[in-house]
JSON list of C-alpha atoms in Angstrom, two decimals:
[
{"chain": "A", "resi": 27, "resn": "UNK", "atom": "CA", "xyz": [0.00, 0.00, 0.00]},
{"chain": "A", "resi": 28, "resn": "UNK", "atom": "CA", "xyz": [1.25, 3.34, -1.26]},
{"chain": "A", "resi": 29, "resn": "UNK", "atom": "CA", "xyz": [1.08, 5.90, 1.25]},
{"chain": "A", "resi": 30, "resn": "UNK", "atom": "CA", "xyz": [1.39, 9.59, 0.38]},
{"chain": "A", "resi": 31, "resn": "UNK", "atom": "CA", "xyz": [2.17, 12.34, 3.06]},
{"chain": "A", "resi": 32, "resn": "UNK", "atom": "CA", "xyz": [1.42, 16.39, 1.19]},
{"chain": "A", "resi": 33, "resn": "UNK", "atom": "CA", "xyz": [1.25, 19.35, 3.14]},
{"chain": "A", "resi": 34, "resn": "UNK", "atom": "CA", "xyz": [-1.72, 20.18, 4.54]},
{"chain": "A", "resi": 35, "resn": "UNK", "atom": "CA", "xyz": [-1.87, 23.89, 2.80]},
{"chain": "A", "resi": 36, "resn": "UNK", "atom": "CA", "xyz": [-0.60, 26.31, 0.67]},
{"chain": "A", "resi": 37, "resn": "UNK", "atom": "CA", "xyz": [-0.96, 30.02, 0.17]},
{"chain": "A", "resi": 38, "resn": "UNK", "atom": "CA", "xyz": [-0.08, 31.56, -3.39]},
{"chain": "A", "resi": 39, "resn": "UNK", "atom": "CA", "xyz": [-0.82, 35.04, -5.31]},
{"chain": "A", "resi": 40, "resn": "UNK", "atom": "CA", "xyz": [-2.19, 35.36, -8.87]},
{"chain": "A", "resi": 41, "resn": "UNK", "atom": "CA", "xyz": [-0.13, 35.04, -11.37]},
{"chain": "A", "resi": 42, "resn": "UNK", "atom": "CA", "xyz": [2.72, 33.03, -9.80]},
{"chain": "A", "resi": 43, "resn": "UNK", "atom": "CA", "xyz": [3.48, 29.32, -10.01]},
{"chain": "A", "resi": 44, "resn": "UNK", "atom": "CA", "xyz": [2.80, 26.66, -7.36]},
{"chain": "A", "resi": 45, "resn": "UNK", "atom": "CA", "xyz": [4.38, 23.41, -7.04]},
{"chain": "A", "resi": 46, "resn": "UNK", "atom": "CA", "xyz": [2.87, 21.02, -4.45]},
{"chain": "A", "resi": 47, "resn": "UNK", "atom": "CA", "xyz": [5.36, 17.97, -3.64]},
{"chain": "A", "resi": 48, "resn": "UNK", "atom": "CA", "xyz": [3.96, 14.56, -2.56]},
{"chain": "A", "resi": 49, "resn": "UNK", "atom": "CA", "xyz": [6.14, 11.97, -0.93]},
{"chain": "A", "resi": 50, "resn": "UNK", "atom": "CA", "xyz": [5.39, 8.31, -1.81]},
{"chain": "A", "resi": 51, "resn": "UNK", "atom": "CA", "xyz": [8.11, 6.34, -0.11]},
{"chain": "A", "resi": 52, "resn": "UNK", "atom": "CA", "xyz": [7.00, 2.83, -0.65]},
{"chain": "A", "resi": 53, "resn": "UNK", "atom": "CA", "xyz": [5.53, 2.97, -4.15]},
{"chain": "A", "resi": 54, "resn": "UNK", "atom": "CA", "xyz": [6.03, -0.03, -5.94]},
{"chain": "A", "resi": 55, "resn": "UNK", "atom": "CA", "xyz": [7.47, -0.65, -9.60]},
{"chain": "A", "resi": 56, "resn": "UNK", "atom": "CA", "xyz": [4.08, -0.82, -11.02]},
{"chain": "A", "resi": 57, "resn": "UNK", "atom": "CA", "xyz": [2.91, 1.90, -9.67]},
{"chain": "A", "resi": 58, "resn": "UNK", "atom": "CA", "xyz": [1.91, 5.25, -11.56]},
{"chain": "A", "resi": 59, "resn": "UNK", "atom": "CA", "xyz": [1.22, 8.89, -9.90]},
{"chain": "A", "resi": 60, "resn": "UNK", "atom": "CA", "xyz": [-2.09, 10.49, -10.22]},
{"chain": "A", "resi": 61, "resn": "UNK", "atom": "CA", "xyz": [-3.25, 13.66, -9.20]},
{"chain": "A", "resi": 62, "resn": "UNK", "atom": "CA", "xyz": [-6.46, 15.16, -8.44]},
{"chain": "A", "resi": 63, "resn": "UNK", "atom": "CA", "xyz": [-8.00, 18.75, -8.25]},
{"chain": "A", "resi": 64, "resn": "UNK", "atom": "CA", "xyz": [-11.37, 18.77, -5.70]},
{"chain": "A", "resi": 65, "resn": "UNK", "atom": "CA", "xyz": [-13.37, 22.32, -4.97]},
{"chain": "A", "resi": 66, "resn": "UNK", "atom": "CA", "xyz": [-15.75, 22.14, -2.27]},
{"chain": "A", "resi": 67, "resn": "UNK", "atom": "CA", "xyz": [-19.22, 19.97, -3.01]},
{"chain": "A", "resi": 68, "resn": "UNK", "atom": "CA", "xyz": [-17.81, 18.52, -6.23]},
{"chain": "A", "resi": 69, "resn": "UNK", "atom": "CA", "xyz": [-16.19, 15.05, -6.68]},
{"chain": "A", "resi": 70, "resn": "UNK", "atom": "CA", "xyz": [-12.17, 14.62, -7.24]},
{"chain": "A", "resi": 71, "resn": "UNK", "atom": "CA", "xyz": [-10.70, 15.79, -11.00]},
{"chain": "A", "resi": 72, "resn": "UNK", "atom": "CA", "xyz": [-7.99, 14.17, -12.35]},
{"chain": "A", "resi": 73, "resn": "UNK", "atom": "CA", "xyz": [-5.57, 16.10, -13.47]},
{"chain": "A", "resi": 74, "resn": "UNK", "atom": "CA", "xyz": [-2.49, 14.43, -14.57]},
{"chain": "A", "resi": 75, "resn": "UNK", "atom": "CA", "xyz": [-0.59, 11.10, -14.39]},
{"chain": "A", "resi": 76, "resn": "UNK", "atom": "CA", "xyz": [2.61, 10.00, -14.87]},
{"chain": "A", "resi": 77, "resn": "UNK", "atom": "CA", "xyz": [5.07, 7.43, -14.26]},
{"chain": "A", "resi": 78, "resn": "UNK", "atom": "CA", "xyz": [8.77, 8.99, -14.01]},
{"chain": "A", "resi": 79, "resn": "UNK", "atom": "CA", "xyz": [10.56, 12.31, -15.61]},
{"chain": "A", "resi": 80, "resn": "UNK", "atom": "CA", "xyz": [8.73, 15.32, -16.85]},
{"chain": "A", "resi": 81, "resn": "UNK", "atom": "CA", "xyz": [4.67, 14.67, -17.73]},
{"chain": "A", "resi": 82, "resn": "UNK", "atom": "CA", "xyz": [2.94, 18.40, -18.92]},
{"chain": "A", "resi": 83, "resn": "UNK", "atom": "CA", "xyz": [-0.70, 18.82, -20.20]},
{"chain": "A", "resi": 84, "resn": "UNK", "atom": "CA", "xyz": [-2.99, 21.89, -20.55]},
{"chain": "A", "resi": 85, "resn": "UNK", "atom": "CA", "xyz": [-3.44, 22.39, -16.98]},
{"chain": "A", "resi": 86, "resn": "UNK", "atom": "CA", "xyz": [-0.31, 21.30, -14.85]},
{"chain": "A", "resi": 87, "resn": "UNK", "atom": "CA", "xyz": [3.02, 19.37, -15.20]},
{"chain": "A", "resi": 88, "resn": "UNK", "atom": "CA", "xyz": [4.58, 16.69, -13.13]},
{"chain": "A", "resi": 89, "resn": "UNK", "atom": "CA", "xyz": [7.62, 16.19, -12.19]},
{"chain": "A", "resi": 90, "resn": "UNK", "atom": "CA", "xyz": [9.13, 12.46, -10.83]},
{"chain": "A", "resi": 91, "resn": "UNK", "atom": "CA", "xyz": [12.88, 12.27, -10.18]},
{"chain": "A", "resi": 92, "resn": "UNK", "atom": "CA", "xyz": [14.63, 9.09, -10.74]},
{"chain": "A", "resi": 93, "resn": "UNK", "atom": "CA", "xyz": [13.63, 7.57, -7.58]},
{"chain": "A", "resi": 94, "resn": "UNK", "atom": "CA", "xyz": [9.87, 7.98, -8.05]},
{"chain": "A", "resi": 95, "resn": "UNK", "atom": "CA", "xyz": [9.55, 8.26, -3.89]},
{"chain": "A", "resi": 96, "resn": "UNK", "atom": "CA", "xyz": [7.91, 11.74, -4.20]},
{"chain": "A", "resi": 97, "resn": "UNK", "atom": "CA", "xyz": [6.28, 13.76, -7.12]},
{"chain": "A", "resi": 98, "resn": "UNK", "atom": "CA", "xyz": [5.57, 17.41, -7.82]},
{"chain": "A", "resi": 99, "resn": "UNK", "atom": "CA", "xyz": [2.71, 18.93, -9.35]},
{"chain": "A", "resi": 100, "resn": "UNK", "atom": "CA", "xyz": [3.34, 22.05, -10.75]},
{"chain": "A", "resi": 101, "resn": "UNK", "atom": "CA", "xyz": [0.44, 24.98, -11.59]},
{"chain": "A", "resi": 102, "resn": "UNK", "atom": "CA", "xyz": [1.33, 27.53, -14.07]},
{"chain": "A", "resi": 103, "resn": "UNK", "atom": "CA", "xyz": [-0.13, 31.13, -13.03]},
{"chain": "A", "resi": 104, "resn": "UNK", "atom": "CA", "xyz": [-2.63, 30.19, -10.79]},
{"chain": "A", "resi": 105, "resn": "UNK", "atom": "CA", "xyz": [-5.67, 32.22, -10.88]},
{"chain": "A", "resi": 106, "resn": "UNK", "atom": "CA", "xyz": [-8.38, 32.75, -8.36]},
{"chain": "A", "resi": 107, "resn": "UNK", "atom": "CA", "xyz": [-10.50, 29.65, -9.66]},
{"chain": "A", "resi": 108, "resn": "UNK", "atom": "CA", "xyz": [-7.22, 27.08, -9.07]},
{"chain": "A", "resi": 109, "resn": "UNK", "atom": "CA", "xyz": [-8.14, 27.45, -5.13]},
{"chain": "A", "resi": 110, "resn": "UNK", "atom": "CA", "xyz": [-8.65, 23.83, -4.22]},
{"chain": "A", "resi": 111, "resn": "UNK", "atom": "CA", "xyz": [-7.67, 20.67, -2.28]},
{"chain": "A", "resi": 112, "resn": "UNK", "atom": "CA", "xyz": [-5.16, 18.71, -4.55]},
{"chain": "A", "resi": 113, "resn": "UNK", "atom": "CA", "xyz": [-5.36, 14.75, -3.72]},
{"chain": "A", "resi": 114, "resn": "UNK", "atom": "CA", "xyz": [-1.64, 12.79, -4.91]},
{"chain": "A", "resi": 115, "resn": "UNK", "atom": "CA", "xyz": [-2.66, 9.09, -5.06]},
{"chain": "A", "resi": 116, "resn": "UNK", "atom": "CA", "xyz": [-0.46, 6.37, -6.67]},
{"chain": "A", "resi": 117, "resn": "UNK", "atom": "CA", "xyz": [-2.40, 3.72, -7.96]},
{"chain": "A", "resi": 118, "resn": "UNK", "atom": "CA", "xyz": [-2.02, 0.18, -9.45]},
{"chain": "A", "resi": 119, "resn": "UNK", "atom": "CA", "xyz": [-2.79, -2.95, -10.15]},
{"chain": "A", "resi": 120, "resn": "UNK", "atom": "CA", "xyz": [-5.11, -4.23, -7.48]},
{"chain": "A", "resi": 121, "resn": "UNK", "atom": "CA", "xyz": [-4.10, -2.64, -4.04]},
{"chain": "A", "resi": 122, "resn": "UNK", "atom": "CA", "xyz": [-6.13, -0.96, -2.38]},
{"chain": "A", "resi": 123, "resn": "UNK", "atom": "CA", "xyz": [-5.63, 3.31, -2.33]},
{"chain": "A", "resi": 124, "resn": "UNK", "atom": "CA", "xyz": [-6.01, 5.39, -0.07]},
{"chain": "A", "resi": 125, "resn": "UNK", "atom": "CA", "xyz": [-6.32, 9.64, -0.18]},
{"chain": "A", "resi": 126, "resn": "UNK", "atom": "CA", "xyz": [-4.43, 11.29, 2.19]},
{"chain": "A", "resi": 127, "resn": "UNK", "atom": "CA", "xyz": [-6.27, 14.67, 3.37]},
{"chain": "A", "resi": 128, "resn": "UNK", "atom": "CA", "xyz": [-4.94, 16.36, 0.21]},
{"chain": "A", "resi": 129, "resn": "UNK", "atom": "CA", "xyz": [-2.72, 19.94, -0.29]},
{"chain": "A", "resi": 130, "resn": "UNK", "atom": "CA", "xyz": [-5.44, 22.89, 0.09]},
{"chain": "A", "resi": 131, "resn": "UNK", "atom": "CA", "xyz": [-4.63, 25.65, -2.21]},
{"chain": "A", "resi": 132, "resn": "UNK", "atom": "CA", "xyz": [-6.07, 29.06, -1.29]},
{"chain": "A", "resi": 133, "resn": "UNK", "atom": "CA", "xyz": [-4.42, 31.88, -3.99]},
{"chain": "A", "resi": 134, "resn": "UNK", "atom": "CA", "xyz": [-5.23, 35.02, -2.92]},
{"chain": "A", "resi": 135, "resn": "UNK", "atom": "CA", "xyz": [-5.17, 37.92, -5.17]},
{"chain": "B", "resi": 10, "resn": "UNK", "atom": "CA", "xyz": [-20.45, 13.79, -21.43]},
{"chain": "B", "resi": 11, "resn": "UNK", "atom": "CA", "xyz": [-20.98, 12.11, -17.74]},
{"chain": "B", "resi": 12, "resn": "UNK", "atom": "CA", "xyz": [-19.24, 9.16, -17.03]},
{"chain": "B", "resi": 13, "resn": "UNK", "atom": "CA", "xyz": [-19.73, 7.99, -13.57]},
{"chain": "B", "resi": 14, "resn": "UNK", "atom": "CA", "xyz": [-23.43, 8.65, -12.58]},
{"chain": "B", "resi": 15, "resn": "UNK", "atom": "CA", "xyz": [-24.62, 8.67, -9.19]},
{"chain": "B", "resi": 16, "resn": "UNK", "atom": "CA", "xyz": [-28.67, 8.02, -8.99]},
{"chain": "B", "resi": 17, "resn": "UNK", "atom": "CA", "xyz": [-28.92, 10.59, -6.39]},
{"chain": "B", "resi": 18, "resn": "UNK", "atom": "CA", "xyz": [-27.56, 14.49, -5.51]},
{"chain": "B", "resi": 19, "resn": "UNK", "atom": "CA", "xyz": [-29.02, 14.75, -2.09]},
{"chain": "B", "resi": 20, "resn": "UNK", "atom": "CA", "xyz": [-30.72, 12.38, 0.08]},
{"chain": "B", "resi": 21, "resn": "UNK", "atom": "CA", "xyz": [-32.45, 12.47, 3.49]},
{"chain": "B", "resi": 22, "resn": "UNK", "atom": "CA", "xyz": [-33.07, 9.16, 5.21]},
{"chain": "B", "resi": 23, "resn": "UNK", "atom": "CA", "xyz": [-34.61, 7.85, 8.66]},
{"chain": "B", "resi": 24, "resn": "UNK", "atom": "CA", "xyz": [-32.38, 5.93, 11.07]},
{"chain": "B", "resi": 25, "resn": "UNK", "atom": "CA", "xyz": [-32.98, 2.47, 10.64]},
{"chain": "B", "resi": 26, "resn": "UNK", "atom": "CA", "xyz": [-33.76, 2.84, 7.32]},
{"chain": "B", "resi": 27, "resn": "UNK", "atom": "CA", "xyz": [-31.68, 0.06, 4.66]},
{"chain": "B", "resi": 28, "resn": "UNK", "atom": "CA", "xyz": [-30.49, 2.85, 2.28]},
{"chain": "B", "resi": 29, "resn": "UNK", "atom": "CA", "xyz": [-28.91, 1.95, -1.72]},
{"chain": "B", "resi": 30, "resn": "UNK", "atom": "CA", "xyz": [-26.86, 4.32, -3.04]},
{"chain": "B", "resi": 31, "resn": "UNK", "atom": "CA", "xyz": [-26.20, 3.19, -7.06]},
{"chain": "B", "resi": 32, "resn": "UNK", "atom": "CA", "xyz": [-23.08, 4.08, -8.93]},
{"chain": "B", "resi": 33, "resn": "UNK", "atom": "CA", "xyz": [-22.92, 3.95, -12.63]},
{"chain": "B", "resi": 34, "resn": "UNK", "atom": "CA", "xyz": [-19.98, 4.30, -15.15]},
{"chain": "B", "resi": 35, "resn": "UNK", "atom": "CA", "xyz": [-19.53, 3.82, -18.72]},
{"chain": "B", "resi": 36, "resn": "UNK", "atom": "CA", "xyz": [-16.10, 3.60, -19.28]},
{"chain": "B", "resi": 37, "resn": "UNK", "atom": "CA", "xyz": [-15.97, -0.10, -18.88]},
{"chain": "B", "resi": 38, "resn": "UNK", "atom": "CA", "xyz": [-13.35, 0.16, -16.06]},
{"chain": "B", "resi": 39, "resn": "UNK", "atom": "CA", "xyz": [-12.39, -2.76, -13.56]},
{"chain": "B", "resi": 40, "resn": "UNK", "atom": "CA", "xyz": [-11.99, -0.99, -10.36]},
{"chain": "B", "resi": 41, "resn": "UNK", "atom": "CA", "xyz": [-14.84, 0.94, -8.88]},
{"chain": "B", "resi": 42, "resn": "UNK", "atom": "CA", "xyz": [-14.64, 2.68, -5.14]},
{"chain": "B", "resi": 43, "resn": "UNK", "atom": "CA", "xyz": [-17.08, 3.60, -2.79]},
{"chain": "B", "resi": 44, "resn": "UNK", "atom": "CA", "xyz": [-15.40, 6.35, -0.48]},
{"chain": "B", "resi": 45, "resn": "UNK", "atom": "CA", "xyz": [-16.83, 9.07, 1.97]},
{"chain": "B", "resi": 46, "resn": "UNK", "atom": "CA", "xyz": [-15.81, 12.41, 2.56]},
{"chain": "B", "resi": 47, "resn": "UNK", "atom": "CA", "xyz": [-15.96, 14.35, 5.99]},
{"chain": "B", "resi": 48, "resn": "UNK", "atom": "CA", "xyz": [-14.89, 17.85, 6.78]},
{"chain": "B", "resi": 49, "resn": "UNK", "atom": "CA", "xyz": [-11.57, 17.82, 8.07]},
{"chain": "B", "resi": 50, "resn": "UNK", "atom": "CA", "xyz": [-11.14, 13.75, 7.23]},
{"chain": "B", "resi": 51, "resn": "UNK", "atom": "CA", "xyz": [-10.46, 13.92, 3.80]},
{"chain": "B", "resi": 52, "resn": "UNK", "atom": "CA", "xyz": [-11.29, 11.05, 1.24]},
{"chain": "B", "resi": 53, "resn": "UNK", "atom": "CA", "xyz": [-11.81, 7.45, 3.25]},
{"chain": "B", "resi": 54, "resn": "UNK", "atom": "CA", "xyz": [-12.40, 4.41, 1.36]},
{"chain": "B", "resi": 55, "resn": "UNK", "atom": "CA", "xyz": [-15.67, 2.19, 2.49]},
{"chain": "B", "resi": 56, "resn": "UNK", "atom": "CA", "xyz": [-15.55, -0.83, -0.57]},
{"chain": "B", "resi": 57, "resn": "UNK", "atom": "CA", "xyz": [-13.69, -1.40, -3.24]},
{"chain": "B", "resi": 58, "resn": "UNK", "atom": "CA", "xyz": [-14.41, -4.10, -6.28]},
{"chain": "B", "resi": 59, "resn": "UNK", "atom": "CA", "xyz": [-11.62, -4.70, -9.04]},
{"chain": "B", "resi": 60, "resn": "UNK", "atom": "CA", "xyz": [-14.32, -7.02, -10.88]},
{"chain": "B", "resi": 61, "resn": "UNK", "atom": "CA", "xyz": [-17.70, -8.40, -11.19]},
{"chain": "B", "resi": 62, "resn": "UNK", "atom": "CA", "xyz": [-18.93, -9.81, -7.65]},
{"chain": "B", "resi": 63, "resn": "UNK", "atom": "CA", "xyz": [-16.11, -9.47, -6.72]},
{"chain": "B", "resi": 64, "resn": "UNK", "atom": "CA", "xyz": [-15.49, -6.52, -2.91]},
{"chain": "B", "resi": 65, "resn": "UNK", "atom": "CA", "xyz": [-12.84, -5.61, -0.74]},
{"chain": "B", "resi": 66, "resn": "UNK", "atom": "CA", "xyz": [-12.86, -3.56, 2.79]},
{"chain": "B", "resi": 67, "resn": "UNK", "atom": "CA", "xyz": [-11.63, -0.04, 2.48]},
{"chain": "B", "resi": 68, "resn": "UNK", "atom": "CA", "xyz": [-10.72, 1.28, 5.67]},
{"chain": "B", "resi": 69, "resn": "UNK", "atom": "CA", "xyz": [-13.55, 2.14, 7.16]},
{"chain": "B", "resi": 70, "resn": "UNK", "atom": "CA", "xyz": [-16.21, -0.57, 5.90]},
{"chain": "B", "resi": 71, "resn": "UNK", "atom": "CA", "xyz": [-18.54, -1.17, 9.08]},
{"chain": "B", "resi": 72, "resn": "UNK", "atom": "CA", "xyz": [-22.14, -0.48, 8.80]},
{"chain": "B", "resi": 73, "resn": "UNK", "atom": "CA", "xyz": [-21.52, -0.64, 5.16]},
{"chain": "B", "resi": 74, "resn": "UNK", "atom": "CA", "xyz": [-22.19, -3.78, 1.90]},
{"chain": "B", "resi": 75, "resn": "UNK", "atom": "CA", "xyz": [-21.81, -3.66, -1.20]},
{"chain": "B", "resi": 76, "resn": "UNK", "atom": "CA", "xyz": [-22.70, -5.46, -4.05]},
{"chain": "B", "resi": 77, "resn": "UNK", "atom": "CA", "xyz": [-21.54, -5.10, -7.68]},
{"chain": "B", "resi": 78, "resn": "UNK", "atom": "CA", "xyz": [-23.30, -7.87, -10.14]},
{"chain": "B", "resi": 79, "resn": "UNK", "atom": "CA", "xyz": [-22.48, -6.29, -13.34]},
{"chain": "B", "resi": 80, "resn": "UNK", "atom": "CA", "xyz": [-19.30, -4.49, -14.33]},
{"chain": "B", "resi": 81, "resn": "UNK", "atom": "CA", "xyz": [-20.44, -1.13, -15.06]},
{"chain": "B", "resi": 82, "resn": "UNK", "atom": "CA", "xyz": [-22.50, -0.44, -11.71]},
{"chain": "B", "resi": 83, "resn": "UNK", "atom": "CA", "xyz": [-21.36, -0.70, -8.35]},
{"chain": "B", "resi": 84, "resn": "UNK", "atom": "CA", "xyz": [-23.89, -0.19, -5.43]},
{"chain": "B", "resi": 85, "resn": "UNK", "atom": "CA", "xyz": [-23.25, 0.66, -1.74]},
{"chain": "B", "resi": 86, "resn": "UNK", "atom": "CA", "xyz": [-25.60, -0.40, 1.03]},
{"chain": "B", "resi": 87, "resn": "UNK", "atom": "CA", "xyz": [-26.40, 0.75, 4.72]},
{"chain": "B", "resi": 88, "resn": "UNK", "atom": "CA", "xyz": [-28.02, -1.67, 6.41]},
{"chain": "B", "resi": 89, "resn": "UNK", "atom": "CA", "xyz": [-29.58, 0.52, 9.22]},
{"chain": "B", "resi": 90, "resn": "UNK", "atom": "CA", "xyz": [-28.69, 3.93, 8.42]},
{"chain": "B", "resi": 91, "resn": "UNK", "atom": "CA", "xyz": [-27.59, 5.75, 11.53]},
{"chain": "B", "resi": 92, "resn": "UNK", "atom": "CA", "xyz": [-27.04, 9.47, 11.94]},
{"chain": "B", "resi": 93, "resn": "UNK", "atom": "CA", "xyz": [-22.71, 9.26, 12.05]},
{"chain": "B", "resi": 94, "resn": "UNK", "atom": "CA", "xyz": [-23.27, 7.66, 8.70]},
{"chain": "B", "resi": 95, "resn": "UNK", "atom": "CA", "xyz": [-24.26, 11.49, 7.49]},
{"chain": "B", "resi": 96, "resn": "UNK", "atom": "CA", "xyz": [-21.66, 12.61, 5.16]},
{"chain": "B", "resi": 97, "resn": "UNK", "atom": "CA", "xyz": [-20.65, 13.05, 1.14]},
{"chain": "B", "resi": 98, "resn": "UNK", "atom": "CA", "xyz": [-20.86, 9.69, -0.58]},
{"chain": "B", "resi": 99, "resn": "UNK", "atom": "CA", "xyz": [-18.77, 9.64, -3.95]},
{"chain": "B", "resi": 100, "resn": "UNK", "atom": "CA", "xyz": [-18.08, 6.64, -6.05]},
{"chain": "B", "resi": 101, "resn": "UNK", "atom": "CA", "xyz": [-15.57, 6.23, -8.71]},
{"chain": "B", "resi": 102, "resn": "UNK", "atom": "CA", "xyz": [-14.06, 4.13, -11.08]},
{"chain": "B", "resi": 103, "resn": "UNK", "atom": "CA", "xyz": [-10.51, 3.43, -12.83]},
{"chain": "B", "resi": 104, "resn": "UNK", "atom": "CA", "xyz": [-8.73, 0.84, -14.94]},
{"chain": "B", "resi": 105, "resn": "UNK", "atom": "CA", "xyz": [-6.70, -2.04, -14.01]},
{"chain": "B", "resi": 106, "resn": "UNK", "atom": "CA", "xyz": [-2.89, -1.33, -13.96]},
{"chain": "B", "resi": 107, "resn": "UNK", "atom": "CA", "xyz": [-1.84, -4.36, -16.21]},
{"chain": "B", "resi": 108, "resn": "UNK", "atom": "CA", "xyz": [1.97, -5.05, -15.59]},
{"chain": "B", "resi": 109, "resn": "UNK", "atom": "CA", "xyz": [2.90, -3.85, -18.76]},
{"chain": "B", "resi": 110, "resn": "UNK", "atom": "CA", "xyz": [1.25, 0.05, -18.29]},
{"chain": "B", "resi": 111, "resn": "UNK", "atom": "CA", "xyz": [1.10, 1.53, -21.68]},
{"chain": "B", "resi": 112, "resn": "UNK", "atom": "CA", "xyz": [-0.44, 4.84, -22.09]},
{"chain": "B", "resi": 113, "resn": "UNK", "atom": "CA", "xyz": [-3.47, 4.42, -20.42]},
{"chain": "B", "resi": 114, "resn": "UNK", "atom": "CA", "xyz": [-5.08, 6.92, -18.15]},
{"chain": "B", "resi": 115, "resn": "UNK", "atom": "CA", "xyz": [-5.39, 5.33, -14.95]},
{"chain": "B", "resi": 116, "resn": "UNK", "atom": "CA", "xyz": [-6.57, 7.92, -13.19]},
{"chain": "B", "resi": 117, "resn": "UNK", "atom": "CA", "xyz": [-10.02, 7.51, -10.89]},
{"chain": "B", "resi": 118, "resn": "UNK", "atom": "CA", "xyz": [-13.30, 9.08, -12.53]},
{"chain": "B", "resi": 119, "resn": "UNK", "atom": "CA", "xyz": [-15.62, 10.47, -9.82]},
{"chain": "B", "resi": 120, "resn": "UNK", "atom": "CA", "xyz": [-19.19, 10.52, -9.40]},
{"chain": "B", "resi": 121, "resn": "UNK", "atom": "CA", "xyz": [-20.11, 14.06, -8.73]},
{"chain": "B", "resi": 122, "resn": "UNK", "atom": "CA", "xyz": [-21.10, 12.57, -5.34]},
{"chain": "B", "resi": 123, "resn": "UNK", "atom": "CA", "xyz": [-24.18, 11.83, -3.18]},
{"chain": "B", "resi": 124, "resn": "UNK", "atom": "CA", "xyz": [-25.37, 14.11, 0.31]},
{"chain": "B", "resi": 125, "resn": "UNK", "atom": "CA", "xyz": [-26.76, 11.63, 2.53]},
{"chain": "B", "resi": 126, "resn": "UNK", "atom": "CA", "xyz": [-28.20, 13.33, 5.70]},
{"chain": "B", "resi": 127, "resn": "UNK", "atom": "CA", "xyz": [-29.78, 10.53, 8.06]},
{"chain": "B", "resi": 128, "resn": "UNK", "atom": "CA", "xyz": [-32.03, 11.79, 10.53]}
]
């Protein structure tokens, strides 16, 4: 079971870039890195995956060093409507998962 | 566009009561999760199913069954609905991790989630 440990919160201003690091010690060869973007009443949004280096899509970019025991999700420019809890969960194959209490963003303006 | 479909928004029950809370998804994934979500407590997982009739105990699985008889629908069951069992119920569903990965996204889908208040 891959357990992830994020902080519990994070201030940031418009405009600048946040990274939020997640530390998955035990995570297994198998095992890819999934991140999630909640705001408040709505179910979990994945955001991005990926499995080692440099991953980027339209709305973030991850970053796993060679190790793969943490992860870091990094925001672009945040804007007012990118203040959310961020889940890191590292899935595969059959194990159960479990989400930690998530990284709550607030960006302030 | 909706993928995982939860048959209810809100719901108000009376204690005692046998409540079913159905979870639907389309994307013909293995895995599907029944978790709750409680201020301050983050995401805990109740049931878990990586195939047809198939369950597993999340963490916190008393006062809680499950049954999932056909792949794409997973349902949750209290069996006397009592008033800690108020809370955010959301379901989801991913793909099985085969051993060889690929570019599959194997990220969870969510339900948009289900307010059970038990009174």
């Amino acid at each position: 079971l891959a357990k992830t440990t994020q902080p519990i919160s994070m201030d940031s201003y418009e405009g600048q870039e946040v990274n939020i690091t997640c530390s998955h010690n035990n995570i297994a060869t198998n095992d890819y890195i999934t991140w999630y973007q909640q705001f408040p009443s709505q179910g979990p949004r994945f955001i991005i995956q990926g499995y080692k280096t440099k991953v980027t899509n339209e709305v973030a970019s991850l970053f796993i060093p060679a190790d793969r025991k943490s992860s870091t999700l990094s925001l672009p420019r945040v804007s007012l409507s990118d203040t959310a809890v961020y889940y890191c969960l590292v899935v595969g194959g059959y194990q159960k998962v479990t989400f930690g209490t998530g990284t709550k963003l607030q960006v302030i303006p | 566009d909706v993928k995982v479909t939860q048959s209810s928004r809100y719901l108000v029950k009376r204690t005692g009561e046998k409540v079913f809370l159905e979870c639907v998804q389309d994307m013909d994934h293995e895995n599907m999760f029944w978790y709750r979500q409680d201020p301050g407590l983050g995401l805990r997982l109740i049931y878990f199913s990586y195939d047809v009739k198939m369950k597993e105990k999340g963490d916190i699985p008393e006062g809680y069954s499950v049954s999932r008889e056909k792949k794409e629908r997973f349902s949750l069951i209290l069996e006397s609905a009592s008033t800690n069992q108020t809370s955010m119920y959301l379901c989801a569903s991913s793909p099985y991790l085969s051993r060889t990965g690929g570019n599959r996204n194997y990220g969870y889908t969510f339900g948009s989630g289900t307010r059970l208040t038990v009174v």
